[in-house]
PDB file of C-alpha atoms and ligand atoms in Angstrom:
ATOM      1  CA  PRO D   1     -37.143 265.812-121.439  1.00  0.00           C
ATOM      2  CA  GLY D   2     -34.289 266.893-119.487  1.00  0.00           C
ATOM      3  CA  LEU D   3     -34.178 270.147-120.826  1.00  0.00           C
ATOM      4  CA  LEU D   4     -34.856 272.948-118.634  1.00  0.00           C
ATOM      5  CA  LEU D   5     -36.300 276.316-120.406  1.00  0.00           C
ATOM      6  CA  LEU D   6     -35.174 279.438-117.883  1.00  0.00           C
ATOM      7  CA  GLN D   7     -36.513 282.790-118.242  1.00  0.00           C
ATOM      8  CA  VAL D   8     -33.949 285.083-117.085  1.00  0.00           C
ATOM      9  CA  ARG D   9     -34.715 288.830-116.411  1.00  0.00           C
ATOM     10  CA  VAL D  10     -31.646 290.933-114.871  1.00  0.00           C
ATOM     11  CA  ALA D  11     -32.342 294.511-113.247  1.00  0.00           C
ATOM     12  CA  GLN D  12     -29.685 296.850-112.368  1.00  0.00           C
ATOM     13  CA  VAL D  13     -30.896 297.698-109.106  1.00  0.00           C
ATOM     14  CA  THR D  14     -27.936 299.961-108.111  1.00  0.00           C
ATOM     15  CA  HIS D  15     -24.699 300.483-109.382  1.00  0.00           C
ATOM     16  CA  ARG D  16     -23.302 297.721-107.482  1.00  0.00           C
ATOM     17  CA  HIS D  17     -25.993 295.553-106.931  1.00  0.00           C
ATOM     18  CA  VAL D  18     -27.773 293.433-109.764  1.00  0.00           C
ATOM     19  CA  LEU D  19     -31.213 291.630-109.336  1.00  0.00           C
ATOM     20  CA  VAL D  20     -31.437 288.610-111.561  1.00  0.00           C
ATOM     21  CA  LEU D  21     -34.705 286.802-111.657  1.00  0.00           C
ATOM     22  CA  ALA D  22     -34.915 282.973-113.120  1.00  0.00           C
ATOM     23  CA  GLU D  23     -38.105 281.618-114.056  1.00  0.00           C
ATOM     24  CA  ASP D  24     -38.746 277.786-114.851  1.00  0.00           C
ATOM     25  CA  LEU D  25     -40.556 277.376-117.612  1.00  0.00           C
ATOM     26  CA  THR D  26     -40.541 273.947-118.578  1.00  0.00           C
ATOM     27  CA  GLY D  27     -43.710 273.113-116.199  1.00  0.00           C
ATOM     28  CA  ALA D  28     -45.856 275.633-118.502  1.00  0.00           C
ATOM     29  CA  ARG D  29     -44.057 274.773-121.859  1.00  0.00           C
ATOM     30  CA  ARG D  30     -44.915 271.071-120.853  1.00  0.00           C
ATOM     31  CA  LEU D  31     -48.398 272.077-119.940  1.00  0.00           C
ATOM     32  CA  GLU D  32     -48.936 273.594-123.423  1.00  0.00           C
ATOM     33  CA  ALA D  33     -47.474 270.698-125.608  1.00  0.00           C
ATOM     34  CA  VAL D  34     -49.890 268.159-123.208  1.00  0.00           C
ATOM     35  CA  ARG D  35     -52.822 270.443-124.063  1.00  0.00           C
ATOM     36  CA  ARG D  36     -52.371 270.657-127.594  1.00  0.00           C
ATOM     37  CA  ASP D  37     -51.833 266.773-127.988  1.00  0.00           C
ATOM     38  CA  PHE D  38     -54.893 266.270-125.566  1.00  0.00           C
ATOM     39  CA  VAL D  39     -56.660 268.618-128.387  1.00  0.00           C
ATOM     40  CA  VAL D  40     -55.370 266.681-131.329  1.00  0.00           C
ATOM     41  CA  ASN D  41     -56.388 263.260-129.668  1.00  0.00           C
ATOM     42  CA  VAL D  42     -59.964 264.536-128.598  1.00  0.00           C
ATOM     43  CA  SER D  43     -60.712 265.241-132.215  1.00  0.00           C
ATOM     44  CA  HIS D  44     -59.471 262.343-133.505  1.00  0.00           C
ATOM     45  CA  GLU D  45     -61.368 260.142-130.668  1.00  0.00           C
ATOM     46  CA  LEU D  46     -64.540 261.837-131.850  1.00  0.00           C
ATOM     47  CA  LYS D  47     -64.256 261.463-135.574  1.00  0.00           C
ATOM     48  CA  THR D  48     -64.550 257.428-135.054  1.00  0.00           C
ATOM     49  CA  PRO D  49     -67.916 257.159-133.650  1.00  0.00           C
ATOM     50  CA  VAL D  50     -69.230 260.279-135.650  1.00  0.00           C
ATOM     51  CA  GLY D  51     -68.120 258.612-138.608  1.00  0.00           C
ATOM     52  CA  ALA D  52     -69.774 255.336-138.072  1.00  0.00           C
ATOM     53  CA  LEU D  53     -73.067 257.204-136.977  1.00  0.00           C
ATOM     54  CA  SER D  54     -73.083 258.649-140.271  1.00  0.00           C
ATOM     55  CA  LEU D  55     -72.590 255.637-142.315  1.00  0.00           C
ATOM     56  CA  LEU D  56     -75.043 253.711-140.179  1.00  0.00           C
ATOM     57  CA  ALA D  57     -77.621 256.534-140.752  1.00  0.00           C
ATOM     58  CA  GLU D  58     -76.776 256.589-144.730  1.00  0.00           C
ATOM     59  CA  ALA D  59     -77.137 252.496-144.589  1.00  0.00           C
ATOM     60  CA  THR D  60     -80.763 252.872-142.691  1.00  0.00           C
ATOM     61  CA  VAL D  61     -82.005 255.597-145.147  1.00  0.00           C
ATOM     62  CA  GLU D  62     -81.172 253.362-148.024  1.00  0.00           C
ATOM     63  CA  ALA D  63     -82.582 249.994-146.319  1.00  0.00           C
ATOM     64  CA  ALA D  64     -86.068 251.622-145.595  1.00  0.00           C
ATOM     65  CA  GLU D  65     -87.583 248.677-147.189  1.00  0.00           C
ATOM     66  CA  ASP D  66     -86.044 245.883-145.041  1.00  0.00           C
ATOM     67  CA  PRO D  67     -87.136 246.573-141.417  1.00  0.00           C
ATOM     68  CA  GLU D  68     -84.620 243.667-140.707  1.00  0.00           C
ATOM     69  CA  ALA D  69     -81.706 245.423-141.573  1.00  0.00           C
ATOM     70  CA  VAL D  70     -83.170 248.788-140.218  1.00  0.00           C
ATOM     71  CA  ARG D  71     -83.316 246.896-137.132  1.00  0.00           C
ATOM     72  CA  ARG D  72     -80.031 245.766-137.281  1.00  0.00           C
ATOM     73  CA  PHE D  73     -78.133 249.163-138.149  1.00  0.00           C
ATOM     74  CA  GLY D  74     -80.694 251.007-134.947  1.00  0.00           C
ATOM     75  CA  THR D  75     -79.038 248.685-132.469  1.00  0.00           C
ATOM     76  CA  ARG D  76     -75.502 249.574-133.512  1.00  0.00           C
ATOM     77  CA  MET D  77     -76.204 253.120-133.424  1.00  0.00           C
ATOM     78  CA  ARG D  78     -77.338 253.145-130.310  1.00  0.00           C
ATOM     79  CA  SER D  79     -74.044 251.656-129.182  1.00  0.00           C
ATOM     80  CA  GLU D  80     -72.001 253.879-130.898  1.00  0.00           C
ATOM     81  CA  ALA D  81     -74.265 256.966-129.343  1.00  0.00           C
ATOM     82  CA  ALA D  82     -73.591 255.326-126.282  1.00  0.00           C
ATOM     83  CA  ARG D  83     -69.961 255.475-126.618  1.00  0.00           C
ATOM     84  CA  LEU D  84     -70.050 258.857-127.981  1.00  0.00           C
ATOM     85  CA  GLY D  85     -71.770 259.620-124.769  1.00  0.00           C
ATOM     86  CA  GLN D  86     -69.397 258.173-122.581  1.00  0.00           C
ATOM     87  CA  LEU D  87     -66.412 259.683-124.628  1.00  0.00           C
ATOM     88  CA  VAL D  88     -67.708 263.357-124.407  1.00  0.00           C
ATOM     89  CA  GLN D  89     -68.454 262.484-120.520  1.00  0.00           C
ATOM     90  CA  GLU D  90     -64.860 261.186-119.858  1.00  0.00           C
ATOM     91  CA  ILE D  91     -63.526 264.514-121.369  1.00  0.00           C
ATOM     92  CA  ILE D  92     -65.276 266.400-119.482  1.00  0.00           C
ATOM     93  CA  GLU D  93     -64.170 265.064-116.615  1.00  0.00           C
ATOM     94  CA  LEU D  94     -60.550 264.628-118.002  1.00  0.00           C
ATOM     95  CA  SER D  95     -60.095 268.486-118.462  1.00  0.00           C
ATOM     96  CA  ARG D  96     -62.155 269.346-115.699  1.00  0.00           C
ATOM     97  CA  LEU D  97     -59.170 267.471-113.556  1.00  0.00           C
ATOM     98  CA  GLN D  98     -56.516 269.094-116.116  1.00  0.00           C
ATOM     99  CA  SER D  99     -57.623 272.707-115.390  1.00  0.00           C
ATOM    100  CA  THR D 100     -56.689 272.458-111.626  1.00  0.00           C
ATOM    101  CA  ALA D 101     -54.424 271.337-109.154  1.00  0.00           C
ATOM    102  CA  VAL D 102     -56.602 271.109-106.021  1.00  0.00           C
ATOM    103  CA  PRO D 103     -59.433 269.221-105.660  1.00  0.00           C
ATOM    104  CA  GLY D 104     -62.513 271.348-106.469  1.00  0.00           C
ATOM    105  CA  ASP D 105     -64.141 270.274-103.050  1.00  0.00           C
ATOM    106  CA  ALA D 106     -61.625 269.496-100.458  1.00  0.00           C
ATOM    107  CA  GLN D 107     -63.064 268.076 -97.431  1.00  0.00           C
ATOM    108  CA  ARG D 108     -62.379 265.050 -94.778  1.00  0.00           C
ATOM    109  CA  VAL D 109     -63.512 262.136 -96.675  1.00  0.00           C
ATOM    110  CA  ARG D 110     -63.948 258.673 -95.249  1.00  0.00           C
ATOM    111  CA  ILE D 111     -62.650 255.859 -97.196  1.00  0.00           C
ATOM    112  CA  ALA D 112     -64.864 253.348 -96.034  1.00  0.00           C
ATOM    113  CA  ASP D 113     -67.734 255.730 -97.967  1.00  0.00           C
ATOM    114  CA  VAL D 114     -65.888 256.275-101.061  1.00  0.00           C
ATOM    115  CA  LEU D 115     -65.420 252.381-101.327  1.00  0.00           C
ATOM    116  CA  GLY D 116     -69.115 251.396-100.858  1.00  0.00           C
ATOM    117  CA  GLU D 117     -70.387 253.842-103.003  1.00  0.00           C
ATOM    118  CA  ALA D 118     -67.858 252.850-105.894  1.00  0.00           C
ATOM    119  CA  ALA D 119     -68.643 249.215-105.159  1.00  0.00           C
ATOM    120  CA  ASP D 120     -72.379 249.757-105.184  1.00  0.00           C
ATOM    121  CA  ARG D 121     -72.155 251.448-108.693  1.00  0.00           C
ATOM    122  CA  ALA D 122     -70.255 249.004-110.189  1.00  0.00           C
ATOM    123  CA  ARG D 123     -72.164 245.864-108.938  1.00  0.00           C
ATOM    124  CA  THR D 124     -74.743 246.437-111.369  1.00  0.00           C
ATOM    125  CA  VAL D 125     -72.468 245.827-113.944  1.00  0.00           C
ATOM    126  CA  ALA D 126     -70.662 243.457-111.894  1.00  0.00           C
ATOM    127  CA  ALA D 127     -74.086 241.081-111.619  1.00  0.00           C
ATOM    128  CA  ALA D 128     -74.473 240.846-114.897  1.00  0.00           C
ATOM    129  CA  LYS D 129     -71.370 238.960-115.180  1.00  0.00           C
ATOM    130  CA  GLU D 130     -71.611 237.070-112.123  1.00  0.00           C
ATOM    131  CA  ILE D 131     -68.351 238.581-110.486  1.00  0.00           C
ATOM    132  CA  GLU D 132     -68.684 239.399-106.805  1.00  0.00           C
ATOM    133  CA  ILE D 133     -67.013 242.331-105.577  1.00  0.00           C
ATOM    134  CA  VAL D 134     -65.577 241.828-101.768  1.00  0.00           C
ATOM    135  CA  VAL D 135     -64.591 245.075-100.158  1.00  0.00           C
ATOM    136  CA  GLY D 136     -62.396 244.483 -97.055  1.00  0.00           C
ATOM    137  CA  GLU D 137     -61.973 246.416 -93.967  1.00  0.00           C
ATOM    138  CA  ASP D 138     -61.212 250.263 -93.994  1.00  0.00           C
ATOM    139  CA  ALA D 139     -59.242 250.571 -90.572  1.00  0.00           C
ATOM    140  CA  GLY D 140     -61.480 253.660 -90.259  1.00  0.00           C
ATOM    141  CA  CYS D 141     -59.065 256.001 -92.950  1.00  0.00           C
ATOM    142  CA  GLU D 142     -59.725 259.403 -93.828  1.00  0.00           C
ATOM    143  CA  VAL D 143     -58.040 261.292 -96.504  1.00  0.00           C
ATOM    144  CA  VAL D 144     -58.550 264.857 -97.805  1.00  0.00           C
ATOM    145  CA  GLY D 145     -60.026 265.644-100.894  1.00  0.00           C
ATOM    146  CA  ASP D 146     -62.987 265.612-102.957  1.00  0.00           C
ATOM    147  CA  HIS D 147     -65.377 262.762-102.261  1.00  0.00           C
ATOM    148  CA  ASN D 148     -67.136 262.552-105.729  1.00  0.00           C
ATOM    149  CA  LEU D 149     -63.837 262.569-107.501  1.00  0.00           C
ATOM    150  CA  LEU D 150     -62.338 259.949-105.346  1.00  0.00           C
ATOM    151  CA  VAL D 151     -65.584 257.724-106.087  1.00  0.00           C
ATOM    152  CA  THR D 152     -65.014 258.058-109.677  1.00  0.00           C
ATOM    153  CA  ALA D 153     -61.342 257.062-109.638  1.00  0.00           C
ATOM    154  CA  VAL D 154     -61.922 253.829-107.466  1.00  0.00           C
ATOM    155  CA  ARG D 155     -65.187 253.344-109.627  1.00  0.00           C
ATOM    156  CA  ASN D 156     -63.026 253.712-112.501  1.00  0.00           C
ATOM    157  CA  LEU D 157     -60.790 250.776-111.401  1.00  0.00           C
ATOM    158  CA  LEU D 158     -63.428 248.667-110.453  1.00  0.00           C
ATOM    159  CA  ASP D 159     -65.257 248.995-113.986  1.00  0.00           C
ATOM    160  CA  ASN D 160     -62.252 247.744-115.605  1.00  0.00           C
ATOM    161  CA  ALA D 161     -61.441 244.895-113.022  1.00  0.00           C
ATOM    162  CA  VAL D 162     -65.090 243.601-114.239  1.00  0.00           C
ATOM    163  CA  ALA D 163     -64.903 244.486-117.738  1.00  0.00           C
ATOM    164  CA  TYR D 164     -61.548 242.895-118.366  1.00  0.00           C
ATOM    165  CA  SER D 165     -62.495 239.710-116.183  1.00  0.00           C
ATOM    166  CA  ASN D 166     -64.175 236.350-117.079  1.00  0.00           C
ATOM    167  CA  PRO D 167     -67.475 235.753-115.673  1.00  0.00           C
ATOM    168  CA  GLY D 168     -67.691 233.819-112.341  1.00  0.00           C
ATOM    169  CA  THR D 169     -64.530 235.430-110.769  1.00  0.00           C
ATOM    170  CA  ARG D 170     -63.658 237.662-107.840  1.00  0.00           C
ATOM    171  CA  VAL D 171     -62.947 241.276-107.725  1.00  0.00           C
ATOM    172  CA  GLY D 172     -61.522 242.417-104.490  1.00  0.00           C
ATOM    173  CA  VAL D 173     -60.972 245.839-102.875  1.00  0.00           C
ATOM    174  CA  GLY D 174     -58.550 245.871 -99.947  1.00  0.00           C
ATOM    175  CA  VAL D 175     -57.358 248.604 -97.869  1.00  0.00           C
ATOM    176  CA  ARG D 176     -54.127 249.320 -96.173  1.00  0.00           C
ATOM    177  CA  ARG D 177     -53.146 251.826 -93.355  1.00  0.00           C
ATOM    178  CA  LEU D 178     -49.059 252.721 -93.939  1.00  0.00           C
ATOM    179  CA  ASP D 179     -47.408 255.621 -92.076  1.00  0.00           C
ATOM    180  CA  ASP D 180     -48.964 258.585 -93.451  1.00  0.00           C
ATOM    181  CA  VAL D 181     -50.783 256.922 -96.541  1.00  0.00           C
ATOM    182  CA  VAL D 182     -53.801 254.842 -97.148  1.00  0.00           C
ATOM    183  CA  GLU D 183     -53.410 252.248 -99.909  1.00  0.00           C
ATOM    184  CA  ILE D 184     -56.096 251.066-101.869  1.00  0.00           C
ATOM    185  CA  ALA D 185     -55.710 247.949-104.055  1.00  0.00           C
ATOM    186  CA  VAL D 186     -58.204 246.747-106.197  1.00  0.00           C
ATOM    187  CA  VAL D 187     -57.630 242.963-107.315  1.00  0.00           C
ATOM    188  CA  ASP D 188     -58.847 241.007-109.911  1.00  0.00           C
ATOM    189  CA  GLN D 189     -58.226 237.677-111.633  1.00  0.00           C
ATOM    190  CA  GLY D 190     -58.933 238.689-115.142  1.00  0.00           C
ATOM    191  CA  ILE D 191     -57.067 238.371-118.287  1.00  0.00           C
ATOM    192  CA  GLY D 192     -54.062 240.657-117.402  1.00  0.00           C
ATOM    193  CA  ILE D 193     -51.736 242.884-119.175  1.00  0.00           C
ATOM    194  CA  GLY D 194     -48.515 242.285-120.883  1.00  0.00           C
ATOM    195  CA  ALA D 195     -45.259 243.961-119.701  1.00  0.00           C
ATOM    196  CA  ASP D 196     -44.711 246.558-122.771  1.00  0.00           C
ATOM    197  CA  ASP D 197     -48.384 247.650-122.116  1.00  0.00           C
ATOM    198  CA  LEU D 198     -48.297 248.154-118.271  1.00  0.00           C
ATOM    199  CA  GLU D 199     -46.298 251.050-118.449  1.00  0.00           C
ATOM    200  CA  ARG D 200     -48.508 252.969-120.978  1.00  0.00           C
ATOM    201  CA  VAL D 201     -52.386 251.975-119.888  1.00  0.00           C
ATOM    202  CA  PHE D 202     -52.263 255.521-117.632  1.00  0.00           C
ATOM    203  CA  GLU D 203     -52.072 257.273-120.937  1.00  0.00           C
ATOM    204  CA  ARG D 204     -54.839 259.063-122.457  1.00  0.00           C
ATOM    205  CA  PHE D 205     -56.617 257.181-125.070  1.00  0.00           C
ATOM    206  CA  TYR D 206     -54.287 254.286-124.730  1.00  0.00           C
ATOM    207  CA  ARG D 207     -55.990 250.673-125.263  1.00  0.00           C
ATOM    208  CA  VAL D 208     -54.057 247.535-124.774  1.00  0.00           C
ATOM    209  CA  ASP D 209     -56.693 246.168-127.599  1.00  0.00           C
ATOM    210  CA  PRO D 210     -58.374 248.633-129.160  1.00  0.00           C
ATOM    211  CA  ALA D 211     -60.774 246.092-130.897  1.00  0.00           C
ATOM    212  CA  ARG D 212     -61.373 244.210-127.398  1.00  0.00           C
ATOM    213  CA  SER D 213     -61.444 247.296-125.687  1.00  0.00           C
ATOM    214  CA  ARG D 214     -64.263 248.805-128.056  1.00  0.00           C
ATOM    215  CA  ASP D 215     -66.109 245.353-127.666  1.00  0.00           C
ATOM    216  CA  THR D 216     -66.312 246.518-123.422  1.00  0.00           C
ATOM    217  CA  GLY D 217     -67.270 250.250-124.436  1.00  0.00           C
ATOM    218  CA  GLY D 218     -63.624 251.358-123.462  1.00  0.00           C
ATOM    219  CA  THR D 219     -62.499 254.642-124.389  1.00  0.00           C
ATOM    220  CA  GLY D 220     -59.082 254.627-123.191  1.00  0.00           C
ATOM    221  CA  LEU D 221     -59.571 257.545-120.585  1.00  0.00           C
ATOM    222  CA  GLY D 222     -60.622 255.562-117.348  1.00  0.00           C
ATOM    223  CA  LEU D 223     -56.996 255.155-115.813  1.00  0.00           C
ATOM    224  CA  SER D 224     -55.624 258.843-117.049  1.00  0.00           C
ATOM    225  CA  ILE D 225     -58.671 259.990-114.911  1.00  0.00           C
ATOM    226  CA  VAL D 226     -57.874 257.903-112.219  1.00  0.00           C
ATOM    227  CA  LYS D 227     -54.251 259.078-112.425  1.00  0.00           C
ATOM    228  CA  HIS D 228     -55.369 262.471-112.480  1.00  0.00           C
ATOM    229  CA  VAL D 229     -57.639 261.999-109.418  1.00  0.00           C
ATOM    230  CA  ALA D 230     -54.331 260.571-107.570  1.00  0.00           C
ATOM    231  CA  LEU D 231     -51.866 263.160-108.178  1.00  0.00           C
ATOM    232  CA  ASP D 232     -54.656 266.004-107.397  1.00  0.00           C
ATOM    233  CA  HIS D 233     -54.924 264.619-104.245  1.00  0.00           C
ATOM    234  CA  GLY D 234     -51.164 264.553-103.905  1.00  0.00           C
ATOM    235  CA  GLY D 235     -51.122 260.399-103.990  1.00  0.00           C
ATOM    236  CA  ASP D 236     -50.544 258.078-106.834  1.00  0.00           C
ATOM    237  CA  VAL D 237     -51.583 255.112-108.732  1.00  0.00           C
ATOM    238  CA  ALA D 238     -49.203 251.900-109.772  1.00  0.00           C
ATOM    239  CA  VAL D 239     -50.320 248.655-111.244  1.00  0.00           C
ATOM    240  CA  TRP D 240     -48.881 245.179-111.408  1.00  0.00           C
ATOM    241  CA  SER D 241     -50.385 242.579-113.618  1.00  0.00           C
ATOM    242  CA  ARG D 242     -49.529 239.282-115.102  1.00  0.00           C
ATOM    243  CA  PRO D 243     -51.009 238.169-118.121  1.00  0.00           C
ATOM    244  CA  GLY D 244     -53.784 235.191-117.891  1.00  0.00           C
ATOM    245  CA  ARG D 245     -53.128 235.748-113.861  1.00  0.00           C
ATOM    246  CA  GLY D 246     -54.920 239.063-113.405  1.00  0.00           C
ATOM    247  CA  SER D 247     -54.395 242.752-112.429  1.00  0.00           C
ATOM    248  CA  THR D 248     -53.881 245.022-109.114  1.00  0.00           C
ATOM    249  CA  PHE D 249     -54.164 248.566-109.362  1.00  0.00           C
ATOM    250  CA  THR D 250     -52.842 250.108-106.137  1.00  0.00           C
ATOM    251  CA  LEU D 251     -54.211 254.003-105.569  1.00  0.00           C
ATOM    252  CA  ARG D 252     -52.037 255.402-102.526  1.00  0.00           C
ATOM    253  CA  LEU D 253     -53.471 258.993-100.816  1.00  0.00           C
ATOM    254  CA  PRO D 254     -51.831 260.720 -98.054  1.00  0.00           C
ATOM    255  CA  LEU D 255     -53.841 260.295 -94.865  1.00  0.00           C
ATOM    256  CA  ALA D 256     -55.958 263.187 -93.246  1.00  0.00           C
ATOM    257  CA  PRO D 257     -54.061 264.634 -90.240  1.00  0.00           C
ATOM    258  CA  GLU D 258     -55.341 263.122 -86.994  1.00  0.00           C
ATOM    259  CA  ARG D 259     -58.135 264.772 -85.256  1.00  0.00           C
ATOM    260  CA  ALA D 260     -57.040 266.290 -82.246  1.00  0.00           C
ATOM    261  CA  ALA D 261     -57.767 264.009 -79.485  1.00  0.00           C
ATOM    262  CA  ALA D 262     -61.083 264.913 -77.385  1.00  0.00           C
ATOM    263  CA  PRO D 263     -59.772 266.507 -74.462  1.00  0.00           C
ATOM    264  CA  ALA D 264     -60.059 264.021 -71.402  1.00  0.00           C
ATOM    265  CA  ALA D 265     -63.385 263.952 -69.599  1.00  0.00           C
ATOM    266  CA  ILE D 266     -62.904 266.251 -66.339  1.00  0.00           C
ATOM    267  CA  GLY D 267     -64.814 265.468 -63.409  1.00  0.00           C
ATOM    268  CA  PRO D 268     -66.748 268.054 -61.568  1.00  0.00           C
ATOM    269  CA  GLY D 269     -64.561 270.013 -59.792  1.00  0.00           C
ATOM    270  CA  ARG D 270     -64.614 269.852 -55.728  1.00  0.00           C
TER     271      ARG D 270
HETATM  272  P1  ADP M   1     -60.794 251.672-121.258  1.00  0.00           P
HETATM  273  O1  ADP M   1     -61.784 252.681-121.192  1.00  0.00           O
HETATM  274  O2  ADP M   1     -60.394 250.936-122.638  1.00  0.00           O
HETATM  275  O3  ADP M   1     -60.619 250.697-120.318  1.00  0.00           O
HETATM  276  P2  ADP M   1     -58.417 252.603-119.504  1.00  0.00           P
HETATM  277  O4  ADP M   1     -57.952 253.536-119.702  1.00  0.00           O
HETATM  278  O5  ADP M   1     -59.456 252.488-118.230  1.00  0.00           O
HETATM  279  O6  ADP M   1     -59.361 252.697-120.811  1.00  0.00           O
HETATM  280  O7  ADP M   1     -57.755 251.333-119.483  1.00  0.00           O
HETATM  281  C1  ADP M   1     -56.673 251.089-120.457  1.00  0.00           C
HETATM  282  C2  ADP M   1     -56.529 250.055-120.759  1.00  0.00           C
HETATM  283  O8  ADP M   1     -56.046 249.140-119.806  1.00  0.00           O
HETATM  284  C3  ADP M   1     -57.865 249.240-121.196  1.00  0.00           C
HETATM  285  O9  ADP M   1     -58.012 248.962-122.753  1.00  0.00           O
HETATM  286  C4  ADP M   1     -57.558 247.855-121.110  1.00  0.00           C
HETATM  287  O10 ADP M   1     -56.817 247.036-122.129  1.00  0.00           O
HETATM  288  C5  ADP M   1     -56.300 248.191-120.236  1.00  0.00           C
HETATM  289  N1  ADP M   1     -56.303 247.581-118.924  1.00  0.00           N
HETATM  290  C6  ADP M   1     -57.123 248.357-117.673  1.00  0.00           C
HETATM  291  N2  ADP M   1     -57.625 247.859-116.777  1.00  0.00           N
HETATM  292  C7  ADP M   1     -56.997 246.291-117.214  1.00  0.00           C
HETATM  293  C8  ADP M   1     -57.487 245.361-116.274  1.00  0.00           C
HETATM  294  N3  ADP M   1     -58.090 245.365-114.792  1.00  0.00           N
HETATM  295  N4  ADP M   1     -57.267 244.290-116.243  1.00  0.00           N
HETATM  296  C9  ADP M   1     -57.011 244.242-117.485  1.00  0.00           C
HETATM  297  N5  ADP M   1     -56.849 245.328-118.767  1.00  0.00           N
HETATM  298  C10 ADP M   1     -57.021 246.376-118.152  1.00  0.00           C
END
């Protein structure tokens, strides 16, 4: 960090003119390092559920005579397999996001549609905890981007809000239109995040409390997906939180350019 890596090429054009080409390789190098880290992290993260599955399979074989134990191991295998499935799904999503700087399928997207779809999907899990998801007015905002990616981002924020909140609480989604930006805030009354963890939660595989996160089926990838979607759309994501009080995640996205105003109706000529 702070170091600039320049590749400089010099060519003698005429006897009095020299052409100097300087290319900044810092970005490329960093990207390469990020990719390498990612592969190391991924292999590490995959080993845990795979290891658990093979131990459980082993135990099942040995406990063949004991139906109660077989059932217990089977239940745990099911949840490890689900975890593995989610992990693989999110890894695929993330690597797809990392390989393109431009959203896959850019078109005008209505924020109301994104919030509606994300909330509908998150409500299934929320209902089981009697958590109500309340979506505010969207002020007719539109952005340019990929509808599905934006739904995934908001959905991840909502799933977290639900996962890290106590039953019977509320999760709110508020929309504000600032100059040329729309701000989507997902607000919960959950357990919150301590100051030390706050700046790290967007890192890949970062979990505040791996044990607790494992209970909720977390992979530590959700928020880095949100961050990538935000950056790919020219926006960003921020968090405010207080332990015991709740968290607010704010997704900011540039608004789509205004549609050209419809020409004023012209009366029949005389
Ligand atoms: P996970 O799959 O573990 O939820 P994320 O990347 O989505 O991974 O989140 C990283 C960590 O940030 C989580 O493990 C959790 O500890 C914390 N976190 C995320 N959202 C919230 C929230 N709304 N309230 C409290 N903690 C949260």
